[in-house]
GROMACS .gro file of C-alpha atoms in nm:
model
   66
    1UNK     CA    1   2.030  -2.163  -0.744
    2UNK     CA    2   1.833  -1.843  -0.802
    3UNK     CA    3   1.705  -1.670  -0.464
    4UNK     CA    4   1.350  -1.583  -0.514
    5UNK     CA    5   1.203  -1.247  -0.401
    6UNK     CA    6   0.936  -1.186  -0.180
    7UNK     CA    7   0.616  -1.195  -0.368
    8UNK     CA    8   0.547  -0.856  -0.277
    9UNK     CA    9   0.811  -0.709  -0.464
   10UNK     CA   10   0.687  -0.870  -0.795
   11UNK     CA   11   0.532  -0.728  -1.060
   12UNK     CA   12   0.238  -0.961  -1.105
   13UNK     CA   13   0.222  -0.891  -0.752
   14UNK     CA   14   0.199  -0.516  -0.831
   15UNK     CA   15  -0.049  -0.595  -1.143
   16UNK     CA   16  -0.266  -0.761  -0.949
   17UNK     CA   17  -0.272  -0.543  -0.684
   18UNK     CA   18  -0.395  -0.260  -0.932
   19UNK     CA   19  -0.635  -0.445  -1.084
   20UNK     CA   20  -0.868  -0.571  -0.758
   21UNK     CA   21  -0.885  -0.177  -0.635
   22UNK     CA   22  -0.979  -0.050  -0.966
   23UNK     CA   23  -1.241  -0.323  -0.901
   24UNK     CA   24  -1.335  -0.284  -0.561
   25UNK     CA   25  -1.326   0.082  -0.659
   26UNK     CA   26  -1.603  -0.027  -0.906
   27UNK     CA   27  -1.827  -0.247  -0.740
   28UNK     CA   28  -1.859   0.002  -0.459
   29UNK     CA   29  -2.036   0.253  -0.655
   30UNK     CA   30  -1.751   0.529  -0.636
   31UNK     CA   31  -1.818   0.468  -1.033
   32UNK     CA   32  -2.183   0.567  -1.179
   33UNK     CA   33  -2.356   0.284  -1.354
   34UNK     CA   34  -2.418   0.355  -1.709
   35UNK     CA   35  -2.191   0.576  -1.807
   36UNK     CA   36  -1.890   0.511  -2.064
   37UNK     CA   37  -1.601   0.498  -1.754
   38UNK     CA   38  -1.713   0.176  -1.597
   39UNK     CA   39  -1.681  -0.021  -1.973
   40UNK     CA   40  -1.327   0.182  -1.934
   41UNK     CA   41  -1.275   0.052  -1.604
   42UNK     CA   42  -1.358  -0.302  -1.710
   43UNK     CA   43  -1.133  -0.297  -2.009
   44UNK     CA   44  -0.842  -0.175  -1.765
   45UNK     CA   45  -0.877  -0.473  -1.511
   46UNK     CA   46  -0.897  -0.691  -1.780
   47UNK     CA   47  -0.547  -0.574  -1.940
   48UNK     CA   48  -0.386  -0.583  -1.596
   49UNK     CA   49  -0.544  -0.948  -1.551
   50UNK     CA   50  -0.358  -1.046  -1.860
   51UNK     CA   51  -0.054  -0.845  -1.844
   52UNK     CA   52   0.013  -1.008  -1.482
   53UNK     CA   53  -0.052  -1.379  -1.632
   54UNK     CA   54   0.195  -1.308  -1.882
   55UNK     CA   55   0.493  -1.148  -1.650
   56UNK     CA   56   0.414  -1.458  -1.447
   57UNK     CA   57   0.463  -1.694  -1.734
   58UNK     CA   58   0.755  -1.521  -1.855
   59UNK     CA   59   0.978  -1.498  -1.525
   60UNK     CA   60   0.912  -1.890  -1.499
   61UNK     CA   61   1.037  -1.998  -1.818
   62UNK     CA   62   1.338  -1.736  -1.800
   63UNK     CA   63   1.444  -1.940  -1.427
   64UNK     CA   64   1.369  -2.277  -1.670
   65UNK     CA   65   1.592  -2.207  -1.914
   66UNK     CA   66   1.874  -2.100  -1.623
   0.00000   0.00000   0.00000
C-alpha cells in the first residue's frame, strides 16, 4: 500500500496556495483597477487553477494503475 503524504507537501497543495494570494492580493486593491496587470493577474490564477486540477488528476490515476 502506498503511504500518502501530508497534503501540505503536495503540489496542488502548493498550486493552490499560489493562486488564492495572487487573488487575495487582487481583490484587496494592492492591484490598480484598470490597468493591463490585473487581466495578467487573472490569467495567472486561472493557469494555477488548472495546472493544480491536473497534478491532482494525474497523481490519482498513477496510485490506480499501482
Amino acid at each position: 500500500m502506498n503511504e500518502r503524504k501530508p497534503g501540505w507537501k503536495t503540489t496542488e497543495f502548493w498550486l493552490s496556495l499560489l493562486a488564492a494570494v495572487i487573488g487575495l492580493v487582487s481583490m484587496s486593491g494592492a492591484i490598480p483597477a484598470g490597468t493591463g496587470l490585473e487581466q495578467v493577474v487573472g490569467q495567472v490564477i486561472t493557469i494555477l487553477s488548472v495546472m493544480g486540477y491536473t497534478v491532482s488528476r494525474t497523481v490519482v490515476k498513477v496510485n490506480d494503475e499501482d
